[in-house]
Structure formats: structure tokens, C-alpha cells
Amino acid sequence: QVQLVESGGGSVQAGGSLRLACAASIYTYACMAWFRQAPGKEREGVAVFRRYGTATYADSVKGRFTVSRDSAKNTLYLQMTNLKPEDTAMYYCAAGWACAWSEQGYPYWGQGTQVTVSS
């Protein structure tokens, strides 16, 4: 059974950094992605990472967030720098084959990890 487990969330002040990790039980997907959902808002895509190493980012995080993967550990990372209060959300990793920005493109999801940024 496919499992995705996120870790690394926490509370930081604005301008700080966090690194999220998503450990996958297997890695056969074309894409993995990071999404986030703030209270009262819809889930939105943050970054999409394609199997062969290319990544695309939402405009709101470009230049601040970086996705990387450790193939040996089947783990996807989201390095977040210069965090802002508006980055506060539950962050989820997802896996699938559509490489889409829509959550409907991903059949597998982690449980989420909370990121809180205070001003």
C-alpha cells in the first residue's frame, strides 16, 4: 500500500526557514507535489516535482521555496525560506501521474504537517 508521511512542520517567525519532508513507501510516480490549505481557504498547489528532476512553483513561493528529492530515501523535501505569515497552512504532499496543479491529479496523499508563521 502506498504511504506518504510528511514531517518537519512547526512554528517560526516571519523571515525564518523550515524544511518539510515527505517519505514515500515506494516511488513509482511521475510526479510528486506539495499542496497547502489555510483555514477557510481552498487547497492550493505549491510545487510540482517531476520524476526526472524538474520542478515548478506557484508564483507566491517562487524564489523562496525549493523542492528536492533524495532518491535513496524515497523522500521529497520542501525547503522554505523567508517565510511569511501568509504561508501559514497545513502542508500536504501528494503523488500521482498527471503532474497537474489540481489536487484531482493525485490519488495518494499524506496526512499533512502544520506550518505556522508569526509576524
PDB file of C-alpha atoms in Angstrom:
ATOM      1  CA  GLN A   1       0.000   0.000   0.000  1.00  0.00           C
ATOM      2  CA  VAL A   2       1.270   3.436  -0.915  1.00  0.00           C
ATOM      3  CA  GLN A   3       2.055   5.648   2.042  1.00  0.00           C
ATOM      4  CA  LEU A   4       3.236   9.236   2.193  1.00  0.00           C
ATOM      5  CA  VAL A   5       4.356  10.623   5.538  1.00  0.00           C
ATOM      6  CA  GLU A   6       5.138  14.309   5.995  1.00  0.00           C
ATOM      7  CA  SER A   7       7.291  15.768   8.723  1.00  0.00           C
ATOM      8  CA  GLY A   8       9.140  18.962   9.551  1.00  0.00           C
ATOM      9  CA  GLY A   9       6.332  21.393  10.193  1.00  0.00           C
ATOM     10  CA  GLY A  10       6.413  23.818  13.092  1.00  0.00           C
ATOM     11  CA  SER A  11       6.134  27.405  14.198  1.00  0.00           C
ATOM     12  CA  VAL A  12       8.569  30.088  13.076  1.00  0.00           C
ATOM     13  CA  GLN A  13       8.730  33.833  12.906  1.00  0.00           C
ATOM     14  CA  ALA A  14       8.455  35.701   9.658  1.00  0.00           C
ATOM     15  CA  GLY A  15      11.702  35.530   7.735  1.00  0.00           C
ATOM     16  CA  GLY A  16      12.547  32.124   9.144  1.00  0.00           C
ATOM     17  CA  SER A  17      13.015  28.798   7.410  1.00  0.00           C
ATOM     18  CA  LEU A  18      11.659  25.278   7.628  1.00  0.00           C
ATOM     19  CA  ARG A  19      12.281  22.095   5.682  1.00  0.00           C
ATOM     20  CA  LEU A  20       9.421  19.697   5.157  1.00  0.00           C
ATOM     21  CA  ALA A  21       9.980  16.079   4.248  1.00  0.00           C
ATOM     22  CA  CYS A  22       7.678  13.563   2.584  1.00  0.00           C
ATOM     23  CA  ALA A  23       8.736   9.943   2.871  1.00  0.00           C
ATOM     24  CA  ALA A  24       7.172   7.644   0.293  1.00  0.00           C
ATOM     25  CA  SER A  25       6.805   3.915   0.768  1.00  0.00           C
ATOM     26  CA  ILE A  26       7.522   3.411  -2.927  1.00  0.00           C
ATOM     27  CA  TYR A  27       8.475   5.789  -5.678  1.00  0.00           C
ATOM     28  CA  THR A  28       6.858   4.887  -8.955  1.00  0.00           C
ATOM     29  CA  TYR A  29       5.038   8.112  -9.612  1.00  0.00           C
ATOM     30  CA  ALA A  30       5.598  10.507 -12.450  1.00  0.00           C
ATOM     31  CA  CYS A  31       5.188  13.425 -10.098  1.00  0.00           C
ATOM     32  CA  MET A  32       5.043  14.407  -6.500  1.00  0.00           C
ATOM     33  CA  ALA A  33       3.675  17.702  -5.345  1.00  0.00           C
ATOM     34  CA  TRP A  34       3.268  19.898  -2.328  1.00  0.00           C
ATOM     35  CA  PHE A  35      -0.092  21.483  -1.610  1.00  0.00           C
ATOM     36  CA  ARG A  36      -1.223  23.653   1.271  1.00  0.00           C
ATOM     37  CA  GLN A  37      -4.507  24.628   2.809  1.00  0.00           C
ATOM     38  CA  ALA A  38      -5.015  27.603   5.078  1.00  0.00           C
ATOM     39  CA  PRO A  39      -8.066  27.840   7.352  1.00  0.00           C
ATOM     40  CA  GLY A  40     -11.123  28.849   5.386  1.00  0.00           C
ATOM     41  CA  LYS A  41      -9.337  28.592   2.055  1.00  0.00           C
ATOM     42  CA  GLU A  42      -9.155  26.020  -0.696  1.00  0.00           C
ATOM     43  CA  ARG A  43      -6.196  23.727  -1.047  1.00  0.00           C
ATOM     44  CA  GLU A  44      -3.642  25.169  -3.436  1.00  0.00           C
ATOM     45  CA  GLY A  45      -0.633  23.793  -5.230  1.00  0.00           C
ATOM     46  CA  VAL A  46       2.757  24.961  -4.008  1.00  0.00           C
ATOM     47  CA  ALA A  47       5.206  22.977  -6.131  1.00  0.00           C
ATOM     48  CA  VAL A  48       5.216  20.091  -8.566  1.00  0.00           C
ATOM     49  CA  PHE A  49       8.269  17.876  -8.850  1.00  0.00           C
ATOM     50  CA  ARG A  50       8.655  15.671 -11.876  1.00  0.00           C
ATOM     51  CA  ARG A  51      10.337  12.304 -11.726  1.00  0.00           C
ATOM     52  CA  TYR A  52      13.342  13.400 -13.767  1.00  0.00           C
ATOM     53  CA  GLY A  53      14.133  16.298 -11.502  1.00  0.00           C
ATOM     54  CA  THR A  54      12.359  19.378 -12.802  1.00  0.00           C
ATOM     55  CA  ALA A  55      10.189  21.443 -10.515  1.00  0.00           C
ATOM     56  CA  THR A  56       7.682  24.206 -10.980  1.00  0.00           C
ATOM     57  CA  TYR A  57       6.425  26.558  -8.307  1.00  0.00           C
ATOM     58  CA  ALA A  58       3.429  28.687  -7.538  1.00  0.00           C
ATOM     59  CA  ASP A  59       4.121  32.370  -8.079  1.00  0.00           C
ATOM     60  CA  SER A  60       3.554  33.053  -4.399  1.00  0.00           C
ATOM     61  CA  VAL A  61       6.541  30.911  -3.383  1.00  0.00           C
ATOM     62  CA  LYS A  62       8.952  31.318  -6.303  1.00  0.00           C
ATOM     63  CA  GLY A  63      12.394  32.285  -5.131  1.00  0.00           C
ATOM     64  CA  ARG A  64      11.610  31.269  -1.541  1.00  0.00           C
ATOM     65  CA  PHE A  65      10.722  27.564  -1.712  1.00  0.00           C
ATOM     66  CA  THR A  66      12.800  24.788  -3.266  1.00  0.00           C
ATOM     67  CA  VAL A  67      11.848  21.172  -3.871  1.00  0.00           C
ATOM     68  CA  SER A  68      14.408  18.405  -3.911  1.00  0.00           C
ATOM     69  CA  ARG A  69      14.427  14.635  -3.703  1.00  0.00           C
ATOM     70  CA  ASP A  70      16.628  12.048  -2.082  1.00  0.00           C
ATOM     71  CA  SER A  71      16.138   9.010  -4.302  1.00  0.00           C
ATOM     72  CA  ALA A  72      17.911   6.658  -1.941  1.00  0.00           C
ATOM     73  CA  LYS A  73      15.456   7.545   0.813  1.00  0.00           C
ATOM     74  CA  ASN A  74      12.371   7.916  -1.408  1.00  0.00           C
ATOM     75  CA  THR A  75      11.933  11.280   0.241  1.00  0.00           C
ATOM     76  CA  LEU A  76      10.800  14.594  -1.203  1.00  0.00           C
ATOM     77  CA  TYR A  77      11.755  17.810   0.542  1.00  0.00           C
ATOM     78  CA  LEU A  78      10.352  21.314   0.540  1.00  0.00           C
ATOM     79  CA  GLN A  79      12.875  23.875   1.721  1.00  0.00           C
ATOM     80  CA  MET A  80      11.032  27.029   2.712  1.00  0.00           C
ATOM     81  CA  THR A  81      12.919  30.261   3.329  1.00  0.00           C
ATOM     82  CA  ASN A  82      11.898  33.853   4.047  1.00  0.00           C
ATOM     83  CA  LEU A  83       8.600  32.561   5.381  1.00  0.00           C
ATOM     84  CA  LYS A  84       5.664  34.947   5.601  1.00  0.00           C
ATOM     85  CA  PRO A  85       2.535  34.841   7.768  1.00  0.00           C
ATOM     86  CA  GLU A  86       0.521  34.096   4.637  1.00  0.00           C
ATOM     87  CA  ASP A  87       2.463  30.835   4.285  1.00  0.00           C
ATOM     88  CA  THR A  88       0.665  29.560   7.389  1.00  0.00           C
ATOM     89  CA  ALA A  89      -1.218  26.430   6.370  1.00  0.00           C
ATOM     90  CA  MET A  90      -1.387  22.670   6.580  1.00  0.00           C
ATOM     91  CA  TYR A  91       1.073  21.338   4.038  1.00  0.00           C
ATOM     92  CA  TYR A  92       0.426  18.084   2.213  1.00  0.00           C
ATOM     93  CA  CYS A  93       2.489  16.027  -0.158  1.00  0.00           C
ATOM     94  CA  ALA A  94       0.816  14.116  -2.932  1.00  0.00           C
ATOM     95  CA  ALA A  95       1.859  11.622  -5.579  1.00  0.00           C
ATOM     96  CA  GLY A  96       0.492  10.587  -8.926  1.00  0.00           C
ATOM     97  CA  TRP A  97       0.997  10.561 -12.660  1.00  0.00           C
ATOM     98  CA  ALA A  98      -0.829  13.585 -14.004  1.00  0.00           C
ATOM     99  CA  CYS A  99       1.770  16.175 -12.919  1.00  0.00           C
ATOM    100  CA  ALA A 100      -1.048  18.634 -12.529  1.00  0.00           C
ATOM    101  CA  TRP A 101      -1.644  21.639 -10.342  1.00  0.00           C
ATOM    102  CA  SER A 102      -5.070  20.315  -9.498  1.00  0.00           C
ATOM    103  CA  GLU A 103      -5.408  18.081  -6.464  1.00  0.00           C
ATOM    104  CA  GLN A 104      -7.620  15.809  -8.554  1.00  0.00           C
ATOM    105  CA  GLY A 105      -4.469  14.693 -10.368  1.00  0.00           C
ATOM    106  CA  TYR A 106      -3.054  12.970  -7.288  1.00  0.00           C
ATOM    107  CA  PRO A 107      -4.522   9.756  -5.886  1.00  0.00           C
ATOM    108  CA  TYR A 108      -2.103   9.486  -2.976  1.00  0.00           C
ATOM    109  CA  TRP A 109      -1.834  11.949  -0.096  1.00  0.00           C
ATOM    110  CA  GLY A 110      -0.017  12.314   3.158  1.00  0.00           C
ATOM    111  CA  GLN A 111      -1.684  13.308   6.406  1.00  0.00           C
ATOM    112  CA  GLY A 112      -0.280  16.841   6.390  1.00  0.00           C
ATOM    113  CA  THR A 113       2.073  18.840   8.561  1.00  0.00           C
ATOM    114  CA  GLN A 114       1.244  22.228  10.051  1.00  0.00           C
ATOM    115  CA  VAL A 115       3.333  25.300   9.316  1.00  0.00           C
ATOM    116  CA  THR A 116       2.646  28.443  11.335  1.00  0.00           C
ATOM    117  CA  VAL A 117       4.444  31.706  10.640  1.00  0.00           C
ATOM    118  CA  SER A 118       4.059  34.553  13.085  1.00  0.00           C
ATOM    119  CA  SER A 119       4.696  38.196  12.305  1.00  0.00           C
TER     120      SER A 119
END
